[in-house]
């Protein structure tokens, strides 16, 4: 098991390098640069642009820029001219952001505190985990209930609600919640007050969780239905086991495997920031920042976004694989 | 069988339920064209202050989803009695100014360059000068300014009781530091190029920005000596002297800009992102930054130590909210959580048709002029007659009405209304298809079918597609030209338009003022000017007039020279001027002092330069 985990972690390294190279490469190949701004305004003087390009190492060959970003490099200090050693992404340094004209680094923006307030990562991760928790806590019981009471009115109403949620997008749910609960009912404000520990989190969590809730409910329902018809369930029932034992020990344990599978990638996606919900509910999280970076060709931020997402995806998948072993005795890792 | 039926019924019900919000969204929209207009709220490259951002694209469906509320404000009007977020006396709550509503990326005065960044900086800082309601430069942190008779030496007297918001004294030394910091090659600010060749010794010291030297080459120079030769010096605690290389009457306007904001050395020394922490953001402006919840809001409280023409200030607090989605901001305004809001194009008809909201409209003029730039080096636009023909072939009224929902005003000259140098009667190229055809006939081409292929190159977006289809249609209808549409990626487009050798034959452009002086407009069209260079335009008579005007010290003579220059510019038609930006703001009736007659195009937020009269009294 330990050897398996170590092997999996080591596998992450080539994956991250490939993703880093591809993202960095694609970002650089894409026409335009961080210094191409709105053509309607005063353009950056060519001379100033030249200094900026030097400051960000954009005058170097591609492989050099990439190794500086990914690994390490000697970088000239603009004030003294001396060469100084500097770590790249593997040392946790994702470089300066272009939008801040190099005065802040990517890691400061994403993980650093925001002048005394929790980091952007905290907001994205907390919101994502809350949404996931909400979806799991309500989704799995609803799915099981629907499957056990198949073709009853309970089943139909749960199926109705979950299909409805699964078909909607975060964006629409988000706006509907704002309109219903903030504008019409006045239970919440449209502009969140983040100094309140609970209130501003409720609507975005619901909006983000609703779609996941729909998926999880439907998936749980169909996989419980499938397991329900298996021979071993019939055997368990016929040998006189209590219904509760059949459901909990024999049915659920097997039915939850597909659900656990989708939870991994869902978790990675949710905690690294979700664009629409962060924008509608003005959550100071990572998602909106990363998307803005693409439009502004903020190379360091774009690549960091991809690397961080892949990192969390790897971690989430690893946890899922370990969870498999726990849930399903047929699976063992060597 | 029964189950099958039931399922079918359930599916039907489900589809109906799903269809209802969609139907109401469509039905609720005022009219079909308006619904299509909502396609991309903030993307278009031509939106006056917003840099093209693909990020807005996924939000495309948002307006449709919220349309029902936009048209049913009667239901939301009672929000005035809301429990949460009512207006408070003396507190002004606005969306982050500067277009996209996003948080400014860098608010270091000597580095910043974008509208939102400037709107942030000027709350906390005040330059030597500021502007009055007529956009004339008046003393700000300075009490008075004396210009020597040769127009080369400016002597600013700092107000005697000047203090920073934390109570420490503000002296001429602080301004000396700030203006030195601006020129210092280490700063590498994006507006560093603005003062090149104007202040004595600036170009020599700021070699990177003004002469294109590399950092290594710069470090090899004797920077200490260059700084000593630089023309900005504090004579004593209250006197700052700035020497220029040549007379430049517009320098007074330049001295009112954010680039000369008196950043303190001890704050700037705290690291490259010193400005990120409110405790370091100590200035002499009308407000103090009390709280900055990055990505969410910035809270400003009135600066008790403020001296200057923007005071005495009635407001107690101003709150900036970072709301990037304009639909959300509109909801917040209707829910009484914002006191002022610029109306997005897609909300305009909903606002105008609403009995309550329509009374809260205040029309503002913008700082920008938009035009079709012709590449004067490429056929057929190297022929003046062809350019003039195109300038006459556009129905500008229809352009503003149909394409911009009536936001903005048609124009035929460069300097926009409200700015010094505006010439309302300079109308040479009114819409006239017959005259346009005659112009083509008088050109070297002789007739329309002999013209080379016309390609309309633009930054691709739903909104721009609609715009340029409209343009192609105008060319077809009015001149009989079949133009080819050529949409490309926004940032790539922006890179392409930087140089006349790569820039398209004909493309949509704009210019927005840095400071209110004709020099900031007309001079850009001299041969070496930023705008003339981009389209390869050169006119010796215009160059001569501009040179004369830029240095003329007699205000009336200077204004006259610029007026002549603008006339030559419009006649030569290197570009076809189309429209100025602008548009309605929604302002709650309890916000005092922000009305049509006391807002200016250069306000950082509407009413800024009328500050002493602005108040919130719900």
PDB file of C-alpha atoms in Angstrom, chain A residues 25-245:
ATOM      1  CA  UNK A  25       3.836  26.723 -24.245  1.00  0.00           C
ATOM      2  CA  UNK A  26       0.255  27.281 -25.353  1.00  0.00           C
ATOM      3  CA  UNK A  27       0.013  30.520 -23.375  1.00  0.00           C
ATOM      4  CA  UNK A  28       3.184  31.794 -25.039  1.00  0.00           C
ATOM      5  CA  UNK A  29       2.181  30.650 -28.528  1.00  0.00           C
ATOM      6  CA  UNK A  30      -1.222  32.336 -28.271  1.00  0.00           C
ATOM      7  CA  UNK A  31      -0.962  35.640 -30.114  1.00  0.00           C
ATOM      8  CA  UNK A  32      -0.712  38.754 -28.024  1.00  0.00           C
ATOM      9  CA  UNK A  33       1.218  39.603 -24.892  1.00  0.00           C
ATOM     10  CA  UNK A  34       0.441  40.955 -21.403  1.00  0.00           C
ATOM     11  CA  UNK A  35       1.406  44.392 -22.674  1.00  0.00           C
ATOM     12  CA  UNK A  36      -1.177  44.539 -25.434  1.00  0.00           C
ATOM     13  CA  UNK A  37      -3.870  46.522 -23.735  1.00  0.00           C
ATOM     14  CA  UNK A  38      -7.069  48.112 -24.908  1.00  0.00           C
ATOM     15  CA  UNK A  39      -6.150  49.651 -28.260  1.00  0.00           C
ATOM     16  CA  UNK A  40      -8.379  52.617 -27.417  1.00  0.00           C
ATOM     17  CA  UNK A  41      -6.063  53.921 -24.751  1.00  0.00           C
ATOM     18  CA  UNK A  42      -2.549  55.241 -24.548  1.00  0.00           C
ATOM     19  CA  UNK A  43      -0.375  52.336 -25.569  1.00  0.00           C
ATOM     20  CA  UNK A  44       2.592  51.323 -23.548  1.00  0.00           C
ATOM     21  CA  UNK A  45       5.595  53.207 -24.955  1.00  0.00           C
ATOM     22  CA  UNK A  46       7.780  50.758 -26.902  1.00  0.00           C
ATOM     23  CA  UNK A  47      10.713  51.660 -24.677  1.00  0.00           C
ATOM     24  CA  UNK A  48       8.763  50.918 -21.499  1.00  0.00           C
ATOM     25  CA  UNK A  49       7.515  47.678 -23.018  1.00  0.00           C
ATOM     26  CA  UNK A  50      11.111  46.708 -23.683  1.00  0.00           C
ATOM     27  CA  UNK A  51      12.014  47.227 -20.010  1.00  0.00           C
ATOM     28  CA  UNK A  52       8.985  45.208 -18.918  1.00  0.00           C
ATOM     29  CA  UNK A  53       9.906  42.352 -21.251  1.00  0.00           C
ATOM     30  CA  UNK A  54      13.373  42.284 -19.774  1.00  0.00           C
ATOM     31  CA  UNK A  55      12.000  42.468 -16.256  1.00  0.00           C
ATOM     32  CA  UNK A  56       9.858  39.366 -16.880  1.00  0.00           C
ATOM     33  CA  UNK A  57      12.548  37.545 -18.842  1.00  0.00           C
ATOM     34  CA  UNK A  58      10.423  37.555 -21.981  1.00  0.00           C
ATOM     35  CA  UNK A  59      13.492  38.377 -24.083  1.00  0.00           C
ATOM     36  CA  UNK A  60      14.989  34.959 -23.249  1.00  0.00           C
ATOM     37  CA  UNK A  61      14.601  31.856 -25.459  1.00  0.00           C
ATOM     38  CA  UNK A  62      11.530  29.736 -24.734  1.00  0.00           C
ATOM     39  CA  UNK A  63      13.350  26.822 -23.063  1.00  0.00           C
ATOM     40  CA  UNK A  64      15.141  29.269 -20.768  1.00  0.00           C
ATOM     41  CA  UNK A  65      11.893  30.991 -19.810  1.00  0.00           C
ATOM     42  CA  UNK A  66      10.326  27.616 -19.122  1.00  0.00           C
ATOM     43  CA  UNK A  67      13.169  26.267 -16.984  1.00  0.00           C
ATOM     44  CA  UNK A  68      13.239  29.545 -15.065  1.00  0.00           C
ATOM     45  CA  UNK A  69       9.523  29.221 -14.444  1.00  0.00           C
ATOM     46  CA  UNK A  70       9.508  25.501 -13.659  1.00  0.00           C
ATOM     47  CA  UNK A  71      12.850  24.808 -11.967  1.00  0.00           C
ATOM     48  CA  UNK A  72      15.326  27.541 -11.077  1.00  0.00           C
ATOM     49  CA  UNK A  73      17.563  30.160 -12.649  1.00  0.00           C
ATOM     50  CA  UNK A  74      20.045  32.892 -11.974  1.00  0.00           C
ATOM     51  CA  UNK A  75      18.180  36.187 -12.223  1.00  0.00           C
ATOM     52  CA  UNK A  76      19.783  39.607 -12.406  1.00  0.00           C
ATOM     53  CA  UNK A  77      18.758  42.008  -9.647  1.00  0.00           C
ATOM     54  CA  UNK A  78      17.448  45.162 -11.379  1.00  0.00           C
ATOM     55  CA  UNK A  79      18.867  47.425  -8.688  1.00  0.00           C
ATOM     56  CA  UNK A  80      22.394  46.063  -8.364  1.00  0.00           C
ATOM     57  CA  UNK A  81      22.807  44.080 -11.569  1.00  0.00           C
ATOM     58  CA  UNK A  82      24.082  41.075  -9.544  1.00  0.00           C
ATOM     59  CA  UNK A  83      22.994  37.538 -10.477  1.00  0.00           C
ATOM     60  CA  UNK A  84      20.892  35.863  -7.811  1.00  0.00           C
ATOM     61  CA  UNK A  85      19.651  32.274  -7.520  1.00  0.00           C
ATOM     62  CA  UNK A  86      15.902  31.909  -7.703  1.00  0.00           C
ATOM     63  CA  UNK A  87      13.652  28.866  -7.402  1.00  0.00           C
ATOM     64  CA  UNK A  88      10.883  28.186  -9.905  1.00  0.00           C
ATOM     65  CA  UNK A  89       7.566  26.400  -9.510  1.00  0.00           C
ATOM     66  CA  UNK A  90       9.167  23.294  -7.967  1.00  0.00           C
ATOM     67  CA  UNK A  91      10.402  25.507  -5.144  1.00  0.00           C
ATOM     68  CA  UNK A  92       6.941  27.029  -4.717  1.00  0.00           C
ATOM     69  CA  UNK A  93       7.769  30.201  -6.651  1.00  0.00           C
ATOM     70  CA  UNK A  94       5.337  30.761  -9.509  1.00  0.00           C
ATOM     71  CA  UNK A  95       6.895  34.071 -10.434  1.00  0.00           C
ATOM     72  CA  UNK A  96       5.616  37.656 -10.491  1.00  0.00           C
ATOM     73  CA  UNK A  97       2.196  38.416 -11.938  1.00  0.00           C
ATOM     74  CA  UNK A  98       2.244  40.525 -15.067  1.00  0.00           C
ATOM     75  CA  UNK A  99      -0.921  42.406 -14.154  1.00  0.00           C
ATOM     76  CA  UNK A 100       0.601  43.825 -10.979  1.00  0.00           C
ATOM     77  CA  UNK A 101       3.602  44.939 -13.118  1.00  0.00           C
ATOM     78  CA  UNK A 102       5.642  42.373 -11.253  1.00  0.00           C
ATOM     79  CA  UNK A 103       5.145  43.847  -7.804  1.00  0.00           C
ATOM     80  CA  UNK A 104       3.308  40.769  -6.485  1.00  0.00           C
ATOM     81  CA  UNK A 105       3.924  37.083  -7.032  1.00  0.00           C
ATOM     82  CA  UNK A 106       1.395  34.440  -8.041  1.00  0.00           C
ATOM     83  CA  UNK A 107       1.753  32.615  -4.731  1.00  0.00           C
ATOM     84  CA  UNK A 108       1.127  35.865  -2.844  1.00  0.00           C
ATOM     85  CA  UNK A 109      -2.017  36.456  -4.884  1.00  0.00           C
ATOM     86  CA  UNK A 110      -3.393  32.922  -4.529  1.00  0.00           C
ATOM     87  CA  UNK A 111      -2.200  31.739  -1.142  1.00  0.00           C
ATOM     88  CA  UNK A 112      -0.986  34.866   0.635  1.00  0.00           C
ATOM     89  CA  UNK A 113      -3.251  36.669   3.063  1.00  0.00           C
ATOM     90  CA  UNK A 114      -5.113  39.642   1.642  1.00  0.00           C
ATOM     91  CA  UNK A 115      -3.889  42.361   4.000  1.00  0.00           C
ATOM     92  CA  UNK A 116      -4.930  40.528   7.138  1.00  0.00           C
ATOM     93  CA  UNK A 117      -7.802  38.575   5.589  1.00  0.00           C
ATOM     94  CA  UNK A 118      -7.820  34.893   4.569  1.00  0.00           C
ATOM     95  CA  UNK A 119      -6.274  34.027   1.205  1.00  0.00           C
ATOM     96  CA  UNK A 120      -8.116  33.599  -2.066  1.00  0.00           C
ATOM     97  CA  UNK A 121      -7.380  29.878  -1.873  1.00  0.00           C
ATOM     98  CA  UNK A 122      -9.190  29.721   1.465  1.00  0.00           C
ATOM     99  CA  UNK A 123     -12.335  31.209  -0.068  1.00  0.00           C
ATOM    100  CA  UNK A 124     -12.324  28.892  -3.087  1.00  0.00           C
ATOM    101  CA  UNK A 125     -11.479  25.791  -1.073  1.00  0.00           C
ATOM    102  CA  UNK A 126     -13.982  26.497   1.675  1.00  0.00           C
ATOM    103  CA  UNK A 127     -16.749  27.235  -0.785  1.00  0.00           C
ATOM    104  CA  UNK A 128     -15.930  24.125  -2.831  1.00  0.00           C
ATOM    105  CA  UNK A 129     -15.810  21.833   0.195  1.00  0.00           C
ATOM    106  CA  UNK A 130     -19.044  23.233   1.586  1.00  0.00           C
ATOM    107  CA  UNK A 131     -20.759  22.701  -1.740  1.00  0.00           C
ATOM    108  CA  UNK A 132     -19.428  19.181  -2.022  1.00  0.00           C
ATOM    109  CA  UNK A 133     -20.448  18.370   1.525  1.00  0.00           C
ATOM    110  CA  UNK A 134     -23.911  19.739   0.881  1.00  0.00           C
ATOM    111  CA  UNK A 135     -24.210  17.672  -2.302  1.00  0.00           C
ATOM    112  CA  UNK A 136     -23.003  14.484  -0.613  1.00  0.00           C
ATOM    113  CA  UNK A 137     -25.007  14.846   2.581  1.00  0.00           C
ATOM    114  CA  UNK A 138     -28.242  15.372   0.715  1.00  0.00           C
ATOM    115  CA  UNK A 139     -27.473  13.638  -2.559  1.00  0.00           C
ATOM    116  CA  UNK A 140     -26.566  10.160  -1.357  1.00  0.00           C
ATOM    117  CA  UNK A 141     -29.515   9.663   1.047  1.00  0.00           C
ATOM    118  CA  UNK A 142     -31.886  11.063  -1.574  1.00  0.00           C
ATOM    119  CA  UNK A 143     -30.520   8.698  -4.222  1.00  0.00           C
ATOM    120  CA  UNK A 144     -30.764   5.694  -1.898  1.00  0.00           C
ATOM    121  CA  UNK A 145     -34.254   6.630  -0.829  1.00  0.00           C
ATOM    122  CA  UNK A 146     -35.380   7.043  -4.414  1.00  0.00           C
ATOM    123  CA  UNK A 147     -33.936   3.667  -5.395  1.00  0.00           C
ATOM    124  CA  UNK A 148     -35.447   1.836  -2.416  1.00  0.00           C
ATOM    125  CA  UNK A 149     -38.854   3.359  -3.074  1.00  0.00           C
ATOM    126  CA  UNK A 150     -38.573   2.946  -6.814  1.00  0.00           C
ATOM    127  CA  UNK A 151     -41.626   4.058  -8.776  1.00  0.00           C
ATOM    128  CA  UNK A 152     -43.310   5.579  -5.739  1.00  0.00           C
ATOM    129  CA  UNK A 153     -44.160   9.279  -5.496  1.00  0.00           C
ATOM    130  CA  UNK A 154     -41.027   9.741  -3.390  1.00  0.00           C
ATOM    131  CA  UNK A 155     -38.931   8.375  -6.229  1.00  0.00           C
ATOM    132  CA  UNK A 156     -40.631  10.579  -8.778  1.00  0.00           C
ATOM    133  CA  UNK A 157     -40.289  13.743  -6.795  1.00  0.00           C
ATOM    134  CA  UNK A 158     -36.625  13.096  -5.976  1.00  0.00           C
ATOM    135  CA  UNK A 159     -35.948  12.220  -9.587  1.00  0.00           C
ATOM    136  CA  UNK A 160     -37.723  15.369 -10.665  1.00  0.00           C
ATOM    137  CA  UNK A 161     -35.740  17.617  -8.369  1.00  0.00           C
ATOM    138  CA  UNK A 162     -32.397  15.989  -9.137  1.00  0.00           C
ATOM    139  CA  UNK A 163     -32.940  16.043 -12.891  1.00  0.00           C
ATOM    140  CA  UNK A 164     -33.922  19.668 -12.631  1.00  0.00           C
ATOM    141  CA  UNK A 165     -30.750  20.543 -10.698  1.00  0.00           C
ATOM    142  CA  UNK A 166     -28.496  18.428 -12.898  1.00  0.00           C
ATOM    143  CA  UNK A 167     -29.829  20.118 -16.029  1.00  0.00           C
ATOM    144  CA  UNK A 168     -29.302  23.657 -14.780  1.00  0.00           C
ATOM    145  CA  UNK A 169     -25.975  25.444 -14.863  1.00  0.00           C
ATOM    146  CA  UNK A 170     -24.351  27.027 -11.827  1.00  0.00           C
ATOM    147  CA  UNK A 171     -24.804  30.359 -13.498  1.00  0.00           C
ATOM    148  CA  UNK A 172     -28.581  30.105 -13.760  1.00  0.00           C
ATOM    149  CA  UNK A 173     -29.011  28.679 -10.278  1.00  0.00           C
ATOM    150  CA  UNK A 174     -26.789  31.465  -8.973  1.00  0.00           C
ATOM    151  CA  UNK A 175     -28.819  34.212 -10.596  1.00  0.00           C
ATOM    152  CA  UNK A 176     -32.111  32.633  -9.585  1.00  0.00           C
ATOM    153  CA  UNK A 177     -30.972  32.491  -5.963  1.00  0.00           C
ATOM    154  CA  UNK A 178     -29.918  36.147  -6.063  1.00  0.00           C
ATOM    155  CA  UNK A 179     -33.234  37.181  -7.560  1.00  0.00           C
ATOM    156  CA  UNK A 180     -35.372  35.113  -5.207  1.00  0.00           C
ATOM    157  CA  UNK A 181     -33.554  35.396  -1.897  1.00  0.00           C
ATOM    158  CA  UNK A 182     -31.705  38.691  -2.173  1.00  0.00           C
ATOM    159  CA  UNK A 183     -33.835  40.893  -4.392  1.00  0.00           C
ATOM    160  CA  UNK A 184     -37.382  39.648  -3.818  1.00  0.00           C
ATOM    161  CA  UNK A 185     -37.304  38.256  -0.298  1.00  0.00           C
ATOM    162  CA  UNK A 186     -34.484  40.422   1.034  1.00  0.00           C
ATOM    163  CA  UNK A 187     -33.141  37.623   3.196  1.00  0.00           C
ATOM    164  CA  UNK A 188     -29.663  38.238   1.874  1.00  0.00           C
ATOM    165  CA  UNK A 189     -27.791  41.146   0.326  1.00  0.00           C
ATOM    166  CA  UNK A 190     -26.667  41.112  -3.294  1.00  0.00           C
ATOM    167  CA  UNK A 191     -23.286  42.415  -2.146  1.00  0.00           C
ATOM    168  CA  UNK A 192     -21.871  39.998   0.420  1.00  0.00           C
ATOM    169  CA  UNK A 193     -20.469  41.116   3.746  1.00  0.00           C
ATOM    170  CA  UNK A 194     -17.545  38.757   4.239  1.00  0.00           C
ATOM    171  CA  UNK A 195     -17.026  39.867   7.819  1.00  0.00           C
ATOM    172  CA  UNK A 196     -20.053  37.699   8.607  1.00  0.00           C
ATOM    173  CA  UNK A 197     -18.881  34.108   9.054  1.00  0.00           C
ATOM    174  CA  UNK A 198     -21.987  32.336   7.758  1.00  0.00           C
ATOM    175  CA  UNK A 199     -24.454  34.509   5.902  1.00  0.00           C
ATOM    176  CA  UNK A 200     -22.554  35.322   2.677  1.00  0.00           C
ATOM    177  CA  UNK A 201     -21.590  31.646   2.245  1.00  0.00           C
ATOM    178  CA  UNK A 202     -25.102  30.244   2.113  1.00  0.00           C
ATOM    179  CA  UNK A 203     -26.242  31.225  -1.374  1.00  0.00           C
ATOM    180  CA  UNK A 204     -23.005  30.441  -3.235  1.00  0.00           C
ATOM    181  CA  UNK A 205     -22.786  27.074  -1.476  1.00  0.00           C
ATOM    182  CA  UNK A 206     -26.333  26.217  -2.484  1.00  0.00           C
ATOM    183  CA  UNK A 207     -25.802  27.402  -6.045  1.00  0.00           C
ATOM    184  CA  UNK A 208     -22.568  25.486  -6.437  1.00  0.00           C
ATOM    185  CA  UNK A 209     -23.856  22.394  -4.641  1.00  0.00           C
ATOM    186  CA  UNK A 210     -27.202  22.189  -6.426  1.00  0.00           C
ATOM    187  CA  UNK A 211     -25.834  20.908  -9.722  1.00  0.00           C
ATOM    188  CA  UNK A 212     -23.561  18.406  -7.962  1.00  0.00           C
ATOM    189  CA  UNK A 213     -26.503  17.374  -5.801  1.00  0.00           C
ATOM    190  CA  UNK A 214     -28.477  16.528  -8.909  1.00  0.00           C
ATOM    191  CA  UNK A 215     -25.671  14.410 -10.343  1.00  0.00           C
ATOM    192  CA  UNK A 216     -24.911  12.578  -7.118  1.00  0.00           C
ATOM    193  CA  UNK A 217     -28.569  11.796  -6.447  1.00  0.00           C
ATOM    194  CA  UNK A 218     -29.112  10.386  -9.905  1.00  0.00           C
ATOM    195  CA  UNK A 219     -25.899   8.409  -9.875  1.00  0.00           C
ATOM    196  CA  UNK A 220     -26.590   6.969  -6.408  1.00  0.00           C
ATOM    197  CA  UNK A 221     -30.105   6.058  -7.408  1.00  0.00           C
ATOM    198  CA  UNK A 222     -29.146   4.208 -10.554  1.00  0.00           C
ATOM    199  CA  UNK A 223     -26.251   2.397  -8.982  1.00  0.00           C
ATOM    200  CA  UNK A 224     -28.359   1.321  -5.972  1.00  0.00           C
ATOM    201  CA  UNK A 225     -31.026   0.105  -8.398  1.00  0.00           C
ATOM    202  CA  UNK A 226     -28.444  -1.979 -10.172  1.00  0.00           C
ATOM    203  CA  UNK A 227     -27.065  -3.487  -6.987  1.00  0.00           C
ATOM    204  CA  UNK A 228     -30.570  -4.109  -5.653  1.00  0.00           C
ATOM    205  CA  UNK A 229     -31.210  -6.690  -8.358  1.00  0.00           C
ATOM    206  CA  UNK A 230     -27.987  -8.597  -7.773  1.00  0.00           C
ATOM    207  CA  UNK A 231     -28.107 -12.208  -6.614  1.00  0.00           C
ATOM    208  CA  UNK A 232     -26.167 -11.562  -3.427  1.00  0.00           C
ATOM    209  CA  UNK A 233     -28.797  -9.116  -2.250  1.00  0.00           C
ATOM    210  CA  UNK A 234     -31.469 -11.684  -2.847  1.00  0.00           C
ATOM    211  CA  UNK A 235     -29.324 -14.225  -0.989  1.00  0.00           C
ATOM    212  CA  UNK A 236     -28.881 -11.866   1.926  1.00  0.00           C
ATOM    213  CA  UNK A 237     -32.585 -11.171   2.052  1.00  0.00           C
ATOM    214  CA  UNK A 238     -33.543 -14.825   1.750  1.00  0.00           C
ATOM    215  CA  UNK A 239     -31.214 -15.913   4.545  1.00  0.00           C
ATOM    216  CA  UNK A 240     -33.252 -13.591   6.734  1.00  0.00           C
ATOM    217  CA  UNK A 241     -30.913 -10.670   7.345  1.00  0.00           C
ATOM    218  CA  UNK A 242     -32.575  -7.535   8.661  1.00  0.00           C
ATOM    219  CA  UNK A 243     -33.444  -5.023   5.951  1.00  0.00           C
ATOM    220  CA  UNK A 244     -31.152  -2.412   7.556  1.00  0.00           C
ATOM    221  CA  UNK A 245     -28.193  -4.784   7.446  1.00  0.00           C
TER     222      UNK A 245
END
